[in-house]
Short mmCIF file of C-alpha atoms and ligand atoms in Angstrom, two decimals:
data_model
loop_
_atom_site.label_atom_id
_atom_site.label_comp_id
_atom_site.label_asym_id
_atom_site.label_seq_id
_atom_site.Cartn_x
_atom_site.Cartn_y
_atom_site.Cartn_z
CA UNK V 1 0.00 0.00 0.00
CA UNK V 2 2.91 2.06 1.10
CA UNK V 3 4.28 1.61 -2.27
CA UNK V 4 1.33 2.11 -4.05
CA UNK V 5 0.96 5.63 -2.39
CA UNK V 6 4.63 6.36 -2.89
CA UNK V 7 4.26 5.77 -6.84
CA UNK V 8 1.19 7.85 -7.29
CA UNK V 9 2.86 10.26 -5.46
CA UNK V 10 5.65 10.00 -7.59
CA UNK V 11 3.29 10.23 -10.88
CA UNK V 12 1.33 13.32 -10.04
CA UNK V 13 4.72 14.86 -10.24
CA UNK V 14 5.97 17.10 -13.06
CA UNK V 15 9.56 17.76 -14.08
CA UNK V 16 11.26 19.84 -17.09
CA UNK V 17 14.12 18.54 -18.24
CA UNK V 18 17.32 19.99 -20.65
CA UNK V 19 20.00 18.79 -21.96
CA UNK V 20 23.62 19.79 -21.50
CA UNK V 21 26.60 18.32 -22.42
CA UNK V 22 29.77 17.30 -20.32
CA UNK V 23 30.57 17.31 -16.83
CA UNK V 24 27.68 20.09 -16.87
CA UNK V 25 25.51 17.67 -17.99
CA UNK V 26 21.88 18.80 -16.22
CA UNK V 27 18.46 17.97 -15.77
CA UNK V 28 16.32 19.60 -13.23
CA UNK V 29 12.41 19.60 -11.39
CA UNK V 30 10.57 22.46 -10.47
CA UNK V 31 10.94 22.71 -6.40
CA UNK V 32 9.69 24.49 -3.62
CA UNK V 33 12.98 26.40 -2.78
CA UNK V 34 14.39 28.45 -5.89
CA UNK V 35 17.60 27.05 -6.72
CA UNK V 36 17.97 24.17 -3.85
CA UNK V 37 17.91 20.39 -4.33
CA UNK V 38 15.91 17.55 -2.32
CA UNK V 39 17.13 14.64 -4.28
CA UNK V 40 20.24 14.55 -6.89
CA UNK V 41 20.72 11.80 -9.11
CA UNK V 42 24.06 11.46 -11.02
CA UNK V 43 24.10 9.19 -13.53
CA UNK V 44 27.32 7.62 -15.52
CA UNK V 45 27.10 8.92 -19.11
CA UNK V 46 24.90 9.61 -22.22
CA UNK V 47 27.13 7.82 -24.33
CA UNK V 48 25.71 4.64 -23.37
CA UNK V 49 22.14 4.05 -23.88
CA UNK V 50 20.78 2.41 -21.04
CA UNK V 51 21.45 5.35 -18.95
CA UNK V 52 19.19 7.45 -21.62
CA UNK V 53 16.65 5.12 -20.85
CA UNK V 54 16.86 5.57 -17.04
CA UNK V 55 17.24 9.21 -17.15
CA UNK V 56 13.63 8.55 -19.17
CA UNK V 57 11.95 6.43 -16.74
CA UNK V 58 13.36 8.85 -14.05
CA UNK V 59 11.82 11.16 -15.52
CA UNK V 60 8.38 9.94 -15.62
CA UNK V 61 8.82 9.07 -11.79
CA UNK V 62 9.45 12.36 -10.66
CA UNK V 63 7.55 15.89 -11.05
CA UNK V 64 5.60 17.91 -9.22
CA UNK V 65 6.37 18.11 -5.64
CA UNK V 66 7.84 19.62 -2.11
CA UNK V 67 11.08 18.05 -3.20
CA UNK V 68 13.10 19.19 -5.93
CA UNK V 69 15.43 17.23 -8.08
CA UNK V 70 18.12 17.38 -10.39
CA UNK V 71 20.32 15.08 -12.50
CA UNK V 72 23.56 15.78 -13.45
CA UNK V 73 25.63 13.27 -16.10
CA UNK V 74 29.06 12.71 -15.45
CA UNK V 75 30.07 11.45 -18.83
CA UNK V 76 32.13 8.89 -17.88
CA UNK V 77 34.82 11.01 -16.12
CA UNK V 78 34.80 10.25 -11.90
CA UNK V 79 35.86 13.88 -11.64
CA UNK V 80 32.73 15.03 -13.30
CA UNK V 81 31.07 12.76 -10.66
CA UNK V 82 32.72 13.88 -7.77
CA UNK V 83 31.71 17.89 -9.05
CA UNK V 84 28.52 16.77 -9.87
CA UNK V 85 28.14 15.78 -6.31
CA UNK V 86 29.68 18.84 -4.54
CA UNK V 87 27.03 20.79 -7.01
CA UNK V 88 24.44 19.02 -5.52
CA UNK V 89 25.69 19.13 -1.83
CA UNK V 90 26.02 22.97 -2.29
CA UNK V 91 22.35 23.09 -3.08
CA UNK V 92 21.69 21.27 0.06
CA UNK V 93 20.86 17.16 -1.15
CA UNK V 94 18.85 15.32 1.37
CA UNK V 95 19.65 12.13 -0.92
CA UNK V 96 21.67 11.65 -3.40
CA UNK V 97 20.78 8.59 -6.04
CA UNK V 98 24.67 8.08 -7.60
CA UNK V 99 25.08 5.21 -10.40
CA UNK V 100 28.98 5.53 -10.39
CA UNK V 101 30.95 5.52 -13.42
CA UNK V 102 34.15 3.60 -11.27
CA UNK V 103 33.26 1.42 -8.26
CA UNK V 104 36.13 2.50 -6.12
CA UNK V 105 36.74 6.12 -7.37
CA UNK V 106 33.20 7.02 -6.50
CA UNK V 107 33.84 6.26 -2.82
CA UNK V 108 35.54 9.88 -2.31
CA UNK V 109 32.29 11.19 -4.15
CA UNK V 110 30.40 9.39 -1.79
CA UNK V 111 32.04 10.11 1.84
CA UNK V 112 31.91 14.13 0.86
CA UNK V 113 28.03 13.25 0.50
CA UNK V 114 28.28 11.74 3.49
CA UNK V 115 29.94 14.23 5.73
CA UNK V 116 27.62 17.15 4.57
CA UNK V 117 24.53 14.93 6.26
CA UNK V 118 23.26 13.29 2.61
CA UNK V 119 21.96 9.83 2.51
CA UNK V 120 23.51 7.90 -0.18
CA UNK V 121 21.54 5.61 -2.66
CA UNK V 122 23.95 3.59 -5.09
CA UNK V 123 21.97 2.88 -8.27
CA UNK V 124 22.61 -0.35 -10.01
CA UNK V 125 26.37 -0.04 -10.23
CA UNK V 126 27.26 -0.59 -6.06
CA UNK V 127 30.21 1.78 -4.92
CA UNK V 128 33.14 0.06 -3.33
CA UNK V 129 35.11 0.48 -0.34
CA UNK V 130 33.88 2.84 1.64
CA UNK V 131 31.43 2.86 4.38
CA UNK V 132 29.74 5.42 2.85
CA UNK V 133 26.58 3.83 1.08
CA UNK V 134 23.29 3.65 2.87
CA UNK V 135 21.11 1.88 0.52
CA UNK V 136 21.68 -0.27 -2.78
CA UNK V 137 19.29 -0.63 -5.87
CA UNK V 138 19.82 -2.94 -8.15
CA UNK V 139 18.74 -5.37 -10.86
CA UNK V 140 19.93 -9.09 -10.01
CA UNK V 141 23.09 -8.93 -11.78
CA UNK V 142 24.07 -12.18 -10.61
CA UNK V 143 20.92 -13.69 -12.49
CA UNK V 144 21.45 -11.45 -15.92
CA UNK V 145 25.06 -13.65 -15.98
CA UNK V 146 23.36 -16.33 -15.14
CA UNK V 147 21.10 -16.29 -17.81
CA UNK V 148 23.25 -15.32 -20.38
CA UNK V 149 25.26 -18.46 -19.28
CA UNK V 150 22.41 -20.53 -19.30
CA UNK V 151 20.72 -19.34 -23.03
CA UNK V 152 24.10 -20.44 -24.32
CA UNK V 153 24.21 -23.78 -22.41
CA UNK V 154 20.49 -24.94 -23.40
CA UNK V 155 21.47 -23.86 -27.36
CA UNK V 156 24.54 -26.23 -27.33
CA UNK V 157 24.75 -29.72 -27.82
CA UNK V 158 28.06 -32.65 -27.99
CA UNK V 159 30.83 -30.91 -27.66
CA UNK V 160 33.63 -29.35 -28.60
CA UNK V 161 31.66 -26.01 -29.55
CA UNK V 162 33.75 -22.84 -29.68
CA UNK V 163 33.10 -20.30 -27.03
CA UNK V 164 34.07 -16.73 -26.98
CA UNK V 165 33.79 -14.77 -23.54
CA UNK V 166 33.59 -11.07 -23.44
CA UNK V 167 33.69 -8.67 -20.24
CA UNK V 168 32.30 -5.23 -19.24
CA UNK V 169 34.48 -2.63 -17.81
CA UNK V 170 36.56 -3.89 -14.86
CA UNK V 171 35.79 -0.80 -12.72
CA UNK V 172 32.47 -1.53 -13.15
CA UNK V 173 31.45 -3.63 -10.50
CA UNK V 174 28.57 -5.12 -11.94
CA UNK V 175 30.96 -6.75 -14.66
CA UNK V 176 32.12 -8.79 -12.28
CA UNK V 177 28.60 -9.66 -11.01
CA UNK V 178 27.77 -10.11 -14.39
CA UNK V 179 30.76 -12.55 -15.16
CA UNK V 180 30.74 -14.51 -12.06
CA UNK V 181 26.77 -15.12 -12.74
CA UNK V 182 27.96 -16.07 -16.56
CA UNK V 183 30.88 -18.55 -15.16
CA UNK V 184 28.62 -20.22 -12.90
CA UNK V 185 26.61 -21.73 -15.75
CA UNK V 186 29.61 -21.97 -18.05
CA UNK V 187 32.02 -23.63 -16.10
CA UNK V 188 30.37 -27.11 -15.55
CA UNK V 189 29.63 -27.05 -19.22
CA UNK V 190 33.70 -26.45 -20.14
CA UNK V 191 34.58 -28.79 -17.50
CA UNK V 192 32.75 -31.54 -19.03
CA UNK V 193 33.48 -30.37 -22.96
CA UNK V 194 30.43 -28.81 -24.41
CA UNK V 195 32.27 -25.90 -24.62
CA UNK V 196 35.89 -24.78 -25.53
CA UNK V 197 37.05 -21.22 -24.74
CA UNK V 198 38.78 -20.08 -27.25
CA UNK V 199 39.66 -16.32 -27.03
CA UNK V 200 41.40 -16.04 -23.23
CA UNK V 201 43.89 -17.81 -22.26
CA UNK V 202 43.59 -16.76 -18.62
CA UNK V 203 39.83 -18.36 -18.74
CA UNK V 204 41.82 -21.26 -19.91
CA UNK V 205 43.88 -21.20 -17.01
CA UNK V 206 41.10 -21.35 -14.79
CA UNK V 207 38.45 -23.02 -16.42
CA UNK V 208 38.64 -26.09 -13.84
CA UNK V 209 37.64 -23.70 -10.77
CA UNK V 210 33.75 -23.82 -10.02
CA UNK V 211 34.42 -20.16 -8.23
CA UNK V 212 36.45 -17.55 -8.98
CA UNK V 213 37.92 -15.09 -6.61
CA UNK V 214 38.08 -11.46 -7.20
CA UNK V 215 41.62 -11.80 -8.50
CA UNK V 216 40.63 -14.31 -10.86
CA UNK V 217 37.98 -12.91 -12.51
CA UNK V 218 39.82 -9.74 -12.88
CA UNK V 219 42.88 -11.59 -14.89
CA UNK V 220 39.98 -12.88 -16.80
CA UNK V 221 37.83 -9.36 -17.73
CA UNK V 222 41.20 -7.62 -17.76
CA UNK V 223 41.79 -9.88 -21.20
CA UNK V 224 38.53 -9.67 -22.17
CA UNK V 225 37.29 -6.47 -21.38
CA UNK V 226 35.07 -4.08 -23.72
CA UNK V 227 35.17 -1.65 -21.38
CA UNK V 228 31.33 -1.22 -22.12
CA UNK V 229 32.88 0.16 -25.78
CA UNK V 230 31.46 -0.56 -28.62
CA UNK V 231 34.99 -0.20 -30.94
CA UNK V 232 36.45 -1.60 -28.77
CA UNK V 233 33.98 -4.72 -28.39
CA UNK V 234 34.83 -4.87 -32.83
CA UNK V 235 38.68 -4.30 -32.44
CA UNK V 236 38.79 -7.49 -30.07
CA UNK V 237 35.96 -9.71 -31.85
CA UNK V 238 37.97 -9.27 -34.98
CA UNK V 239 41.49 -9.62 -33.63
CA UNK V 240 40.02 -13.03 -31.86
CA UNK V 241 38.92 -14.39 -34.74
CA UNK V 242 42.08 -13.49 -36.60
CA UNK V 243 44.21 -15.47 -34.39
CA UNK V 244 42.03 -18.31 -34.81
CA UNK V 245 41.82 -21.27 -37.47
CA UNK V 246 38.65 -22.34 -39.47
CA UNK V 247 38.00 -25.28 -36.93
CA UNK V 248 37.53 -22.52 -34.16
CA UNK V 249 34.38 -21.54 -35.81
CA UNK V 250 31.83 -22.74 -37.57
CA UNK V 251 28.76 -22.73 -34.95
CA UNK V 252 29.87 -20.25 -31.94
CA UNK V 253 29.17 -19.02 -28.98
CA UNK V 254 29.61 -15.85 -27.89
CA UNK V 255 29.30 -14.24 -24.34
CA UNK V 256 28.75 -10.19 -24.44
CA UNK V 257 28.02 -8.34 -21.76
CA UNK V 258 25.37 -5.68 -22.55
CA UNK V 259 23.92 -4.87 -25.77
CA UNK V 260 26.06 -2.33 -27.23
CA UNK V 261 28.78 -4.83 -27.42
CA UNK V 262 26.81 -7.42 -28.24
CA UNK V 263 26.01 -5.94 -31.29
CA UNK V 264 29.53 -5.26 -32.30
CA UNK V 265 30.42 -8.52 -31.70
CA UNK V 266 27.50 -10.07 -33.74
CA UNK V 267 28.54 -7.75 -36.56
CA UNK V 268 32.01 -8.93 -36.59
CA UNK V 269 31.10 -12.93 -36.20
CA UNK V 270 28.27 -12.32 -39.24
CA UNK V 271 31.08 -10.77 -41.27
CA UNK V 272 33.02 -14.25 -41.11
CA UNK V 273 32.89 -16.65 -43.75
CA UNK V 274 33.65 -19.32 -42.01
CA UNK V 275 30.74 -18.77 -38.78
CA UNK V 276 28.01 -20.54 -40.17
CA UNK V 277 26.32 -19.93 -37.05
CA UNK V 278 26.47 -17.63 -33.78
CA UNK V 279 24.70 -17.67 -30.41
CA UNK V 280 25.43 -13.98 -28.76
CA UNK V 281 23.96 -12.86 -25.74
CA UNK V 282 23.09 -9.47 -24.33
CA UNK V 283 21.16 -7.04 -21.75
CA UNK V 284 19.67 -3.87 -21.62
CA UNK V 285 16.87 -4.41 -23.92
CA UNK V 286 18.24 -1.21 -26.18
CA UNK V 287 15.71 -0.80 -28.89
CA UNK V 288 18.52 -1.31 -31.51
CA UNK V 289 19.23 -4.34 -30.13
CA UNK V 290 15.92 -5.40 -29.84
CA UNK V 291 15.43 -5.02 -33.12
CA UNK V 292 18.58 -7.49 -33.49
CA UNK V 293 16.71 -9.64 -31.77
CA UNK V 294 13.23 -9.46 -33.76
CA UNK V 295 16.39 -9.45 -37.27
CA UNK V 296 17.99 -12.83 -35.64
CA UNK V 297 21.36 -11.05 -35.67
CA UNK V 298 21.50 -10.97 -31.99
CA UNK V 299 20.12 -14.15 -29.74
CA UNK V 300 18.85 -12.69 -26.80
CA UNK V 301 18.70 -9.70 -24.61
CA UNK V 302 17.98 -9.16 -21.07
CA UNK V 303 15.38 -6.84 -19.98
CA UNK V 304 15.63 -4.98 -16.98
CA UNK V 305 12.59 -2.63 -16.62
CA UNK V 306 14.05 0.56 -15.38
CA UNK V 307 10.53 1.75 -14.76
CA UNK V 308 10.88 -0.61 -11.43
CA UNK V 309 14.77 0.45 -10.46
CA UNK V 310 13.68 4.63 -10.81
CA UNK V 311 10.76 4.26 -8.88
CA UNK V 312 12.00 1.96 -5.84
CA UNK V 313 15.05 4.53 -5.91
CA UNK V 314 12.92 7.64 -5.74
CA UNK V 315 10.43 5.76 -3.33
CA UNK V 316 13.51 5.26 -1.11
CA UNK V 317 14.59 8.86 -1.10
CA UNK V 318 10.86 9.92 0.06
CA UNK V 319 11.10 7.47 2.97
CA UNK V 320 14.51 8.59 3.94
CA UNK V 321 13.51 12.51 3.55
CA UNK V 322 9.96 11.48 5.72
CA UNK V 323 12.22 10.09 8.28
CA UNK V 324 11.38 6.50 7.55
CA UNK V 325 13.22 3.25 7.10
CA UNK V 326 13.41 2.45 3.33
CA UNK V 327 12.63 -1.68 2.57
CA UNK V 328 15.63 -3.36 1.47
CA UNK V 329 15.23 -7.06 0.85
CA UNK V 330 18.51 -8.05 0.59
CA UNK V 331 22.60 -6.81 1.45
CA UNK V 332 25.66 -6.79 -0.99
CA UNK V 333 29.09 -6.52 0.20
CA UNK V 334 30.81 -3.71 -1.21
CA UNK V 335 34.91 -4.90 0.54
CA UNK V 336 33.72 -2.90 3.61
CA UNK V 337 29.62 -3.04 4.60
CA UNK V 338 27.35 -5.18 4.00
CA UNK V 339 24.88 -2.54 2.51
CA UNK V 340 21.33 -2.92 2.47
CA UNK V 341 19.80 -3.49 -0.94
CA UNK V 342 16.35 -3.78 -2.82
CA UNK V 343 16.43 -6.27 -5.65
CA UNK V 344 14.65 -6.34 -8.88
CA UNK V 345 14.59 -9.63 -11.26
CA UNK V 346 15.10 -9.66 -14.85
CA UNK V 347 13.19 -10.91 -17.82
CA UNK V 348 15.02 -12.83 -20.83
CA UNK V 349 14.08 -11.61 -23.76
CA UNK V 350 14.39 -13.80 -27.17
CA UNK V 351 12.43 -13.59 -30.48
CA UNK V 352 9.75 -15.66 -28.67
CA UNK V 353 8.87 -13.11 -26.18
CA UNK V 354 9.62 -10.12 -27.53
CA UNK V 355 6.49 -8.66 -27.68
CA UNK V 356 4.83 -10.18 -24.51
CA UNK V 357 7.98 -8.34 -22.38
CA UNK V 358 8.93 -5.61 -23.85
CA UNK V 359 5.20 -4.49 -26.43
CA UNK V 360 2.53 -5.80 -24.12
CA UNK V 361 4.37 -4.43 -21.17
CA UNK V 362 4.20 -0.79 -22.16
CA UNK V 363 7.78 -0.48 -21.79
CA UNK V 364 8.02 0.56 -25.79
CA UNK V 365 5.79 1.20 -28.22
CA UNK V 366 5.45 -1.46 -31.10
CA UNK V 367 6.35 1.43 -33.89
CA UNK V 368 9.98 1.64 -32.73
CA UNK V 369 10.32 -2.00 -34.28
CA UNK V 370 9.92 -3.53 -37.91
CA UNK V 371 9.19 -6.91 -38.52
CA UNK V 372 7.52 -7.40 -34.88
CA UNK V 373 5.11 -10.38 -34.56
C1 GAL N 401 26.17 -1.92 -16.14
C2 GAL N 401 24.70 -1.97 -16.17
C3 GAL N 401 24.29 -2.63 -17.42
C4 GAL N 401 24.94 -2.03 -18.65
C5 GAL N 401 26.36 -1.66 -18.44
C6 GAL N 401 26.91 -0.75 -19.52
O1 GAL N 401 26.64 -1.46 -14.95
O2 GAL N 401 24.19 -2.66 -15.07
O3 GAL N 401 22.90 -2.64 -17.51
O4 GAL N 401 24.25 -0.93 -19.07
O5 GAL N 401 26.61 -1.11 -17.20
O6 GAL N 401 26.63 0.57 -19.29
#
């Protein structure tokens, strides 16, 4: 009910947004005190877009109300960030709502927050090392890797099959989630010879170890990285398949991290004569990739409905500003604190569902799409 309240409240609410550019970068609601800020939101960068489409459903959430709000982009530079935050601090935040563009880098962001009284929300990238991170939301990032691992398990059969891993950026600690989710599935299914890695020699190395430590998986992403880049995603796919023979290809699999690289990557693989087949995964649901999906160019995407992650974060800040205790449902180590967390689950999205997730939904309108049935 509390929820309930706390999302029409959210709805009735009207913002005006612009658009900047750079460590600038702004967005900002109408609030009751000229020129101060209730809630600031820094997000990583326009360059990517999945954070276009949470600065959209963010936008929707919030509006008309006591509290005022701002977003401010820090375009992939943790300096940015870290002004973006003092900005906000100076306007006197209640709550900041910070999706960090590094992990670990964002912590001096964070602890500034903290000492000028702000409670700090980490949005679906978790901040690292530092005590200074009241509340986590999240999509289950373990379960998007996971599921990637698992829609290329249930497509291959004997063995033998080429595999080709991929990362997201190693200061992004989701990437590891991500990976670790991925290797869980994977794993069991090199260890008994479905599959055969055959870009990363430090997967290779390690490909008989159920878990990974920390240390592990970052020799692994550091190889395999695409630093969430989409040239750089291409450079790699097509250096990996020039250092491999005919015999390495043929029907492949291919483990990408989000969707921008994914579709890179599928680019590269179609382009080979001699990949008569590939299996690539993805997440994000970006409407170009979706359409990749509806093309068969890429597999399958993962949908995580931001429309959930904006609202529970903006539901959280009300609490905190009302004095109340926001409902977590879970924790998530960040090296320091355990730090409370509210989790949201994901949706796999393949040609088969495309339209009953992402059409039916009302997450986007059928007319972005051609060829949808
Ligand atoms: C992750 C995020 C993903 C993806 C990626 C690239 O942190 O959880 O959904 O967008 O960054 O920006």
């Amino acid at each position: 009910m509390k929820k309930v309240i706390a999302l029409l409240l959210c709805l009735v609410m009207v913002v005006s947004m612009t658009a900047c550019s750079g460590g600038k970068d702004k967005e900002t609601s109408g609030g009751s005190k000229e020129g101060s800020v209730d809630v600031g939101i820094v997000l990583p960068t326009k360059d990517e877009p999945r954070w276009l489409q949470d600065q959209d459903k963010f936008k929707s959430v919030i509006g008309e109300t006591d509290y005022s709000v701002e977003v401010l982009f820090s375009q992939g530079s943790s300096a940015n960030e870290k002004t973006n935050v003092e900005t906000l601090i100076s306007k006197g935040m209640k709550v900041l709502i910070i999706c960090a563009d590094d992990a670990a880098a964002a912590a001096a962001s964070v602890e500034a927050a903290k000492e000028a009284g702000v409670t700090v929300i980490a949005y679906d990238r978790l901040i690292t090392d530092t005590k200074a991170v009241d509340y986590y939301v999240t999509f289950d990032s373990v379960a998007v890797g996971e599921a990637m691992g698992k829609y290329l398990a249930d497509n291959a059969t004997g063995s033998g099959n080429p595999l080709y891993l991929y990362a997201g950026k190693a200061t992004d600690n989701n990437a590891f989630l991500f990976f670790q989710g991925a290797w869980n599935i994977l794993q069991p299914k090199i260890a008994d010879g479905t599959f055969v890695i055959k870009n990363s020699s430090e997967a290779v190395a390690l490909q008989d170890k159920a878990t990974l430590t920390r240390e592990q998986q970052s020799a692994i992403i550091g190889q395999v990285t695409t630093n969430w880049d989409f040239n750089e995603a291409k450079s790699k796919a097509e250096a990996h398949l020039t250092n491999v023979t005919a015999a390495d290809k043929g029907k492949v699999y291919v483990l990408a991290p989000n969707d921008g690289t994914s579709r890179s990557i599928a680019d590269v693989f179609a382009a080979d004569a001699d990949v008569s087949q590939y299996f690539i995964t993805g997440q994000d649901a970006e409407i170009a990739s979706v359409q990749y999906v509806i093309d068969g160019k890429q597999s399958m995407t993962i949908f995580k409905d931001t429309r959930t992650l904006a609202t529970d974060a903006m539901n959280m800040a009300i609490d905190v500003i009302n004095g109340k205790t926001p409902a977590t449902d879970t924790t998530y180590n960040n090296g320091v604190i355990d730090v409370k967390a509210k989790q949201t689950p994901i949706v796999v999205v393949t040609k088969d569902n495309v339209k009953e997730a992402l059409i039916d939904s009302g997450y986007y309108e059928a007319s972005k799409f051609t060829g949808l049935k």
